[in-house]
Amino acid sequence: MTKKPAVPLERRQMEAALQLYQKCKGWQATDEALDSLARSFPDFDFKSILLKAAAVNVLYGTQVYAVVEVAEHLCSVLGNTTLPATSALVEELAKVKFVKGSKHITWTFRSFASKFAHFFIDPNQFPIYDSYAVKMLTYHLNGKGREGLSYEQFAAGFSALKDALDFPVTTRELDRYLWLAGQLRAWKGLLPWRRPYPGINSELQRLFESPAREVQELTRAVLGRGENP
């Protein structure tokens, strides 16, 4: 039996978030560009991986500064045919070893790896990991926003929330809700954030600041019951 979330996610919240997504032309164009790239370059040879990695890094701002080295790592991991397409694969993709002089350093690019896997391996199998999605997910599941989850923990929680809903959603739809609702709550300083956070996505901030009645009604709907005056 699926455990009920501490903070239920209602159908109207999801629908409102997806309606707001339709007003985000930059976000839509980014997703469509990456989907188009996946169709045009379906293979995982080094040049294809380098192009895909660079596109994710630039379009989603994942702050990977050594794209060639990261692409080499991705190529090595994906060339291992014994690795199953599970959440553990993203952790393998995320952990990149660098040599700095005599030191061996491992950096973890979890958000980048999840986006790469989502757009170029399987959008249904791999939800997108980022700080907003993690906090919103754990807020719904446990009533408190957490940080620092492994990708396996995040993916398991994502599946648990998805299974607990009494209406059907795709992985990408739930992704969009978690990110948009997380940005909205951060901007307003609502739980699981403790104070207003000005550094949200600029396109979403412009949308949230819109005086249009429809937009304001949709943002209130995203927040759900008990969060509106």
Short mmCIF file of the C-alpha atoms (twelve columns), coordinates in Angstrom:
data_MODEL
# 
_entry.id   MODEL 
# 
loop_
_atom_site.group_PDB 
_atom_site.id 
_atom_site.type_symbol 
_atom_site.label_atom_id 
_atom_site.label_alt_id 
_atom_site.label_comp_id 
_atom_site.label_asym_id 
_atom_site.label_seq_id 
_atom_site.Cartn_x 
_atom_site.Cartn_y 
_atom_site.Cartn_z 
_atom_site.pdbx_PDB_model_num 
ATOM 1   C CA . MET A 1   0.000  0.000  0.000   1 
ATOM 2   C CA . THR A 2   1.385  3.403  -1.016  1 
ATOM 3   C CA . LYS A 3   2.028  5.786  1.860   1 
ATOM 4   C CA . LYS A 4   0.010  8.983  1.668   1 
ATOM 5   C CA . PRO A 5   2.069  12.174 1.250   1 
ATOM 6   C CA . ALA A 6   2.232  14.479 4.263   1 
ATOM 7   C CA . VAL A 7   1.208  17.364 1.976   1 
ATOM 8   C CA . PRO A 8   -1.157 16.005 -0.715  1 
ATOM 9   C CA . LEU A 9   -0.711 17.150 -4.286  1 
ATOM 10  C CA . GLU A 10  -4.076 17.908 -5.861  1 
ATOM 11  C CA . ARG A 11  -5.083 17.660 -9.500  1 
ATOM 12  C CA . ARG A 12  -5.838 21.404 -9.677  1 
ATOM 13  C CA . GLN A 13  -2.307 22.256 -8.538  1 
ATOM 14  C CA . MET A 14  -0.858 20.106 -11.286 1 
ATOM 15  C CA . GLU A 15  -3.187 21.494 -13.937 1 
ATOM 16  C CA . ALA A 16  -2.399 25.083 -12.930 1 
ATOM 17  C CA . ALA A 17  1.348  24.459 -13.062 1 
ATOM 18  C CA . LEU A 18  1.068  22.974 -16.546 1 
ATOM 19  C CA . GLN A 19  -1.016 25.942 -17.704 1 
ATOM 20  C CA . LEU A 20  1.670  28.295 -16.418 1 
ATOM 21  C CA . TYR A 21  4.302  26.222 -18.207 1 
ATOM 22  C CA . GLN A 22  2.463  26.944 -21.462 1 
ATOM 23  C CA . LYS A 23  3.167  30.641 -20.864 1 
ATOM 24  C CA . CYS A 24  6.935  30.058 -20.504 1 
ATOM 25  C CA . LYS A 25  8.135  30.228 -24.101 1 
ATOM 26  C CA . GLY A 26  11.824 30.070 -23.192 1 
ATOM 27  C CA . TRP A 27  11.376 26.974 -21.044 1 
ATOM 28  C CA . GLN A 28  9.292  25.300 -23.755 1 
ATOM 29  C CA . ALA A 29  11.851 26.129 -26.443 1 
ATOM 30  C CA . THR A 30  14.654 24.682 -24.308 1 
ATOM 31  C CA . ASP A 31  12.830 21.389 -23.824 1 
ATOM 32  C CA . GLU A 32  11.881 21.195 -27.496 1 
ATOM 33  C CA . ALA A 33  15.458 21.908 -28.595 1 
ATOM 34  C CA . LEU A 34  16.836 19.107 -26.416 1 
ATOM 35  C CA . ASP A 35  14.145 16.692 -27.601 1 
ATOM 36  C CA . SER A 36  15.026 17.581 -31.197 1 
ATOM 37  C CA . LEU A 37  18.711 16.997 -30.487 1 
ATOM 38  C CA . ALA A 38  17.900 13.573 -29.017 1 
ATOM 39  C CA . ARG A 39  16.058 12.604 -32.193 1 
ATOM 40  C CA . SER A 40  18.799 13.920 -34.481 1 
ATOM 41  C CA . PHE A 41  21.653 12.285 -32.563 1 
ATOM 42  C CA . PRO A 42  20.315 9.049  -31.070 1 
ATOM 43  C CA . ASP A 43  23.736 7.414  -30.650 1 
ATOM 44  C CA . PHE A 44  26.238 7.710  -27.796 1 
ATOM 45  C CA . ASP A 45  29.562 8.018  -29.576 1 
ATOM 46  C CA . PHE A 46  31.896 10.635 -28.130 1 
ATOM 47  C CA . LYS A 47  31.020 13.458 -30.541 1 
ATOM 48  C CA . SER A 48  27.275 12.950 -30.007 1 
ATOM 49  C CA . ILE A 49  27.710 12.870 -26.234 1 
ATOM 50  C CA . LEU A 50  29.867 16.013 -26.318 1 
ATOM 51  C CA . LEU A 51  27.212 17.880 -28.293 1 
ATOM 52  C CA . LYS A 52  24.445 16.705 -25.958 1 
ATOM 53  C CA . ALA A 53  26.430 17.516 -22.822 1 
ATOM 54  C CA . ALA A 54  27.245 21.010 -24.085 1 
ATOM 55  C CA . ALA A 55  23.596 21.638 -24.974 1 
ATOM 56  C CA . VAL A 56  22.318 20.576 -21.550 1 
ATOM 57  C CA . ASN A 57  24.985 22.619 -19.805 1 
ATOM 58  C CA . VAL A 58  24.240 25.814 -21.739 1 
ATOM 59  C CA . LEU A 59  20.454 25.581 -21.991 1 
ATOM 60  C CA . TYR A 60  19.870 24.438 -18.414 1 
ATOM 61  C CA . GLY A 61  22.795 26.283 -16.815 1 
ATOM 62  C CA . THR A 62  24.191 23.250 -14.974 1 
ATOM 63  C CA . GLN A 63  27.584 24.909 -14.356 1 
ATOM 64  C CA . VAL A 64  29.820 22.212 -15.781 1 
ATOM 65  C CA . TYR A 65  33.073 23.967 -16.672 1 
ATOM 66  C CA . ALA A 66  34.976 21.004 -18.091 1 
ATOM 67  C CA . VAL A 67  32.513 19.745 -20.672 1 
ATOM 68  C CA . VAL A 68  35.029 17.766 -22.729 1 
ATOM 69  C CA . GLU A 69  36.283 15.850 -19.688 1 
ATOM 70  C CA . VAL A 70  32.728 15.242 -18.513 1 
ATOM 71  C CA . ALA A 71  31.742 14.002 -21.981 1 
ATOM 72  C CA . GLU A 72  34.663 11.571 -21.902 1 
ATOM 73  C CA . HIS A 73  33.403 10.269 -18.564 1 
ATOM 74  C CA . LEU A 74  29.845 9.892  -19.885 1 
ATOM 75  C CA . CYS A 75  31.150 8.026  -22.914 1 
ATOM 76  C CA . SER A 76  33.085 5.643  -20.670 1 
ATOM 77  C CA . VAL A 77  30.076 4.963  -18.421 1 
ATOM 78  C CA . LEU A 78  27.577 4.542  -21.261 1 
ATOM 79  C CA . GLY A 79  30.006 2.259  -23.090 1 
ATOM 80  C CA . ASN A 80  29.690 -0.220 -20.228 1 
ATOM 81  C CA . THR A 81  26.795 -2.344 -21.441 1 
ATOM 82  C CA . THR A 82  26.509 -4.112 -18.073 1 
ATOM 83  C CA . LEU A 83  25.107 -0.995 -16.391 1 
ATOM 84  C CA . PRO A 84  21.298 -1.132 -16.119 1 
ATOM 85  C CA . ALA A 85  19.161 1.922  -16.918 1 
ATOM 86  C CA . THR A 86  18.204 2.542  -13.286 1 
ATOM 87  C CA . SER A 87  18.642 5.484  -10.935 1 
ATOM 88  C CA . ALA A 88  22.109 4.123  -10.039 1 
ATOM 89  C CA . LEU A 89  23.191 4.928  -13.594 1 
ATOM 90  C CA . VAL A 90  22.690 8.656  -12.967 1 
ATOM 91  C CA . GLU A 91  24.963 8.491  -9.919  1 
ATOM 92  C CA . GLU A 92  27.609 6.852  -12.110 1 
ATOM 93  C CA . LEU A 93  27.206 9.537  -14.755 1 
ATOM 94  C CA . ALA A 94  27.354 12.288 -12.137 1 
ATOM 95  C CA . LYS A 95  30.643 11.333 -10.450 1 
ATOM 96  C CA . VAL A 96  33.523 12.618 -12.582 1 
ATOM 97  C CA . LYS A 97  37.180 12.185 -11.564 1 
ATOM 98  C CA . PHE A 98  39.677 14.934 -12.333 1 
ATOM 99  C CA . VAL A 99  43.439 15.004 -11.879 1 
ATOM 100 C CA . LYS A 100 44.751 18.290 -10.476 1 
ATOM 101 C CA . GLY A 101 48.518 17.992 -10.218 1 
ATOM 102 C CA . SER A 102 49.141 15.119 -7.841  1 
ATOM 103 C CA . LYS A 103 45.573 15.147 -6.551  1 
ATOM 104 C CA . HIS A 104 42.649 13.061 -7.738  1 
ATOM 105 C CA . ILE A 105 39.360 14.902 -7.206  1 
ATOM 106 C CA . THR A 106 35.823 13.628 -7.768  1 
ATOM 107 C CA . TRP A 107 33.122 16.161 -8.548  1 
ATOM 108 C CA . THR A 108 29.449 15.213 -8.536  1 
ATOM 109 C CA . PHE A 109 27.297 16.810 -11.242 1 
ATOM 110 C CA . ARG A 110 23.994 15.262 -10.174 1 
ATOM 111 C CA . SER A 111 21.671 17.865 -11.681 1 
ATOM 112 C CA . PHE A 112 23.538 17.776 -14.988 1 
ATOM 113 C CA . ALA A 113 23.578 13.970 -15.098 1 
ATOM 114 C CA . SER A 114 19.855 13.720 -14.393 1 
ATOM 115 C CA . LYS A 115 19.045 16.173 -17.183 1 
ATOM 116 C CA . PHE A 116 21.314 14.321 -19.603 1 
ATOM 117 C CA . ALA A 117 19.635 11.022 -18.724 1 
ATOM 118 C CA . HIS A 118 16.145 12.547 -18.865 1 
ATOM 119 C CA . PHE A 119 16.482 14.073 -22.322 1 
ATOM 120 C CA . PHE A 120 18.830 11.617 -24.010 1 
ATOM 121 C CA . ILE A 121 18.304 8.201  -22.390 1 
ATOM 122 C CA . ASP A 122 14.711 7.925  -21.116 1 
ATOM 123 C CA . PRO A 123 12.449 10.838 -20.054 1 
ATOM 124 C CA . ASN A 124 10.071 8.464  -18.269 1 
ATOM 125 C CA . GLN A 125 12.730 6.562  -16.330 1 
ATOM 126 C CA . PHE A 126 14.819 9.527  -15.168 1 
ATOM 127 C CA . PRO A 127 13.162 12.510 -13.435 1 
ATOM 128 C CA . ILE A 128 15.123 15.753 -13.328 1 
ATOM 129 C CA . TYR A 129 17.033 16.409 -10.119 1 
ATOM 130 C CA . ASP A 130 17.643 19.946 -8.873  1 
ATOM 131 C CA . SER A 131 17.404 21.798 -5.560  1 
ATOM 132 C CA . TYR A 132 13.839 23.037 -6.149  1 
ATOM 133 C CA . ALA A 133 12.547 19.616 -7.161  1 
ATOM 134 C CA . VAL A 134 14.274 17.913 -4.209  1 
ATOM 135 C CA . LYS A 135 12.842 20.350 -1.678  1 
ATOM 136 C CA . MET A 136 9.337  20.252 -3.133  1 
ATOM 137 C CA . LEU A 137 9.369  16.470 -3.364  1 
ATOM 138 C CA . THR A 138 10.416 16.006 0.255   1 
ATOM 139 C CA . TYR A 139 7.965  18.724 1.335   1 
ATOM 140 C CA . HIS A 140 5.085  16.776 -0.209  1 
ATOM 141 C CA . LEU A 141 6.274  13.419 1.081   1 
ATOM 142 C CA . ASN A 142 7.337  14.372 4.603   1 
ATOM 143 C CA . GLY A 143 6.082  17.893 5.277   1 
ATOM 144 C CA . LYS A 144 9.660  19.195 5.460   1 
ATOM 145 C CA . GLY A 145 11.928 20.167 2.600   1 
ATOM 146 C CA . ARG A 146 15.255 18.327 2.546   1 
ATOM 147 C CA . GLU A 147 18.434 18.828 0.574   1 
ATOM 148 C CA . GLY A 148 21.356 16.643 -0.401  1 
ATOM 149 C CA . LEU A 149 19.516 13.505 -1.490  1 
ATOM 150 C CA . SER A 150 21.301 10.997 -3.663  1 
ATOM 151 C CA . TYR A 151 19.715 10.463 -7.045  1 
ATOM 152 C CA . GLU A 152 18.510 7.014  -5.950  1 
ATOM 153 C CA . GLN A 153 16.711 8.573  -2.964  1 
ATOM 154 C CA . PHE A 154 15.222 11.286 -5.144  1 
ATOM 155 C CA . ALA A 155 14.042 8.863  -7.833  1 
ATOM 156 C CA . ALA A 156 12.480 6.554  -5.236  1 
ATOM 157 C CA . GLY A 157 10.649 9.469  -3.639  1 
ATOM 158 C CA . PHE A 158 9.548  10.740 -7.048  1 
ATOM 159 C CA . SER A 159 8.026  7.346  -7.859  1 
ATOM 160 C CA . ALA A 160 6.345  7.210  -4.436  1 
ATOM 161 C CA . LEU A 161 4.708  10.622 -4.924  1 
ATOM 162 C CA . LYS A 162 3.677  9.767  -8.487  1 
ATOM 163 C CA . ASP A 163 2.115  6.470  -7.355  1 
ATOM 164 C CA . ALA A 164 0.261  8.177  -4.496  1 
ATOM 165 C CA . LEU A 165 -1.599 10.583 -6.798  1 
ATOM 166 C CA . ASP A 166 -5.228 9.808  -7.556  1 
ATOM 167 C CA . PHE A 167 -4.859 11.126 -11.115 1 
ATOM 168 C CA . PRO A 168 -2.446 10.160 -13.914 1 
ATOM 169 C CA . VAL A 169 0.653  12.250 -14.669 1 
ATOM 170 C CA . THR A 170 3.756  11.682 -16.747 1 
ATOM 171 C CA . THR A 171 7.253  11.978 -15.328 1 
ATOM 172 C CA . ARG A 172 7.781  15.191 -17.254 1 
ATOM 173 C CA . GLU A 173 4.529  16.730 -15.991 1 
ATOM 174 C CA . LEU A 174 5.433  16.020 -12.378 1 
ATOM 175 C CA . ASP A 175 8.932  17.376 -13.073 1 
ATOM 176 C CA . ARG A 176 7.458  20.626 -14.308 1 
ATOM 177 C CA . TYR A 177 5.147  20.964 -11.326 1 
ATOM 178 C CA . LEU A 178 7.944  20.379 -8.792  1 
ATOM 179 C CA . TRP A 179 10.280 22.915 -10.379 1 
ATOM 180 C CA . LEU A 180 7.667  25.601 -10.983 1 
ATOM 181 C CA . ALA A 181 6.009  25.189 -7.569  1 
ATOM 182 C CA . GLY A 182 9.418  25.190 -5.912  1 
ATOM 183 C CA . GLN A 183 10.372 28.429 -7.638  1 
ATOM 184 C CA . LEU A 184 7.030  30.000 -6.717  1 
ATOM 185 C CA . ARG A 185 7.290  29.022 -3.055  1 
ATOM 186 C CA . ALA A 186 10.905 30.180 -2.866  1 
ATOM 187 C CA . TRP A 187 9.923  33.531 -4.375  1 
ATOM 188 C CA . LYS A 188 7.113  33.979 -1.856  1 
ATOM 189 C CA . GLY A 189 9.057  32.602 1.097   1 
ATOM 190 C CA . LEU A 190 6.558  29.827 1.788   1 
ATOM 191 C CA . LEU A 191 7.422  26.387 3.169   1 
ATOM 192 C CA . PRO A 192 9.690  24.567 2.544   1 
ATOM 193 C CA . TRP A 193 11.560 27.873 2.189   1 
ATOM 194 C CA . ARG A 194 11.751 30.117 5.247   1 
ATOM 195 C CA . ARG A 195 12.108 33.489 3.574   1 
ATOM 196 C CA . PRO A 196 11.590 35.031 0.126   1 
ATOM 197 C CA . TYR A 197 14.381 34.076 -2.274  1 
ATOM 198 C CA . PRO A 198 15.036 36.603 -5.067  1 
ATOM 199 C CA . GLY A 199 17.330 34.403 -7.158  1 
ATOM 200 C CA . ILE A 200 14.720 32.366 -9.005  1 
ATOM 201 C CA . ASN A 201 14.511 31.785 -12.743 1 
ATOM 202 C CA . SER A 202 14.050 35.164 -14.471 1 
ATOM 203 C CA . GLU A 203 11.358 33.952 -16.870 1 
ATOM 204 C CA . LEU A 204 9.305  32.539 -14.014 1 
ATOM 205 C CA . GLN A 205 9.784  35.654 -11.905 1 
ATOM 206 C CA . ARG A 206 8.426  37.829 -14.710 1 
ATOM 207 C CA . LEU A 207 5.462  35.478 -14.986 1 
ATOM 208 C CA . PHE A 208 4.766  35.480 -11.242 1 
ATOM 209 C CA . GLU A 209 4.935  39.285 -11.195 1 
ATOM 210 C CA . SER A 210 2.389  39.593 -14.005 1 
ATOM 211 C CA . PRO A 211 -0.733 41.506 -12.945 1 
ATOM 212 C CA . ALA A 212 -2.868 39.449 -15.334 1 
ATOM 213 C CA . ARG A 213 -5.812 37.971 -13.470 1 
ATOM 214 C CA . GLU A 214 -5.435 34.555 -15.103 1 
ATOM 215 C CA . VAL A 215 -1.796 34.287 -14.042 1 
ATOM 216 C CA . GLN A 216 -2.560 35.316 -10.472 1 
ATOM 217 C CA . GLU A 217 -5.381 32.776 -10.266 1 
ATOM 218 C CA . LEU A 218 -3.114 30.039 -11.583 1 
ATOM 219 C CA . THR A 219 -0.301 30.835 -9.143  1 
ATOM 220 C CA . ARG A 220 -2.794 30.687 -6.260  1 
ATOM 221 C CA . ALA A 221 -3.997 27.326 -7.551  1 
ATOM 222 C CA . VAL A 222 -0.425 25.980 -7.694  1 
ATOM 223 C CA . LEU A 223 0.052  26.814 -4.016  1 
ATOM 224 C CA . GLY A 224 -2.998 24.782 -3.042  1 
ATOM 225 C CA . ARG A 225 -5.407 25.094 -0.166  1 
ATOM 226 C CA . GLY A 226 -4.382 26.863 2.984   1 
ATOM 227 C CA . GLU A 227 -1.647 28.920 1.313   1 
ATOM 228 C CA . ASN A 228 -3.765 31.791 -0.019  1 
ATOM 229 C CA . PRO A 229 -5.327 34.767 1.708   1 
# 
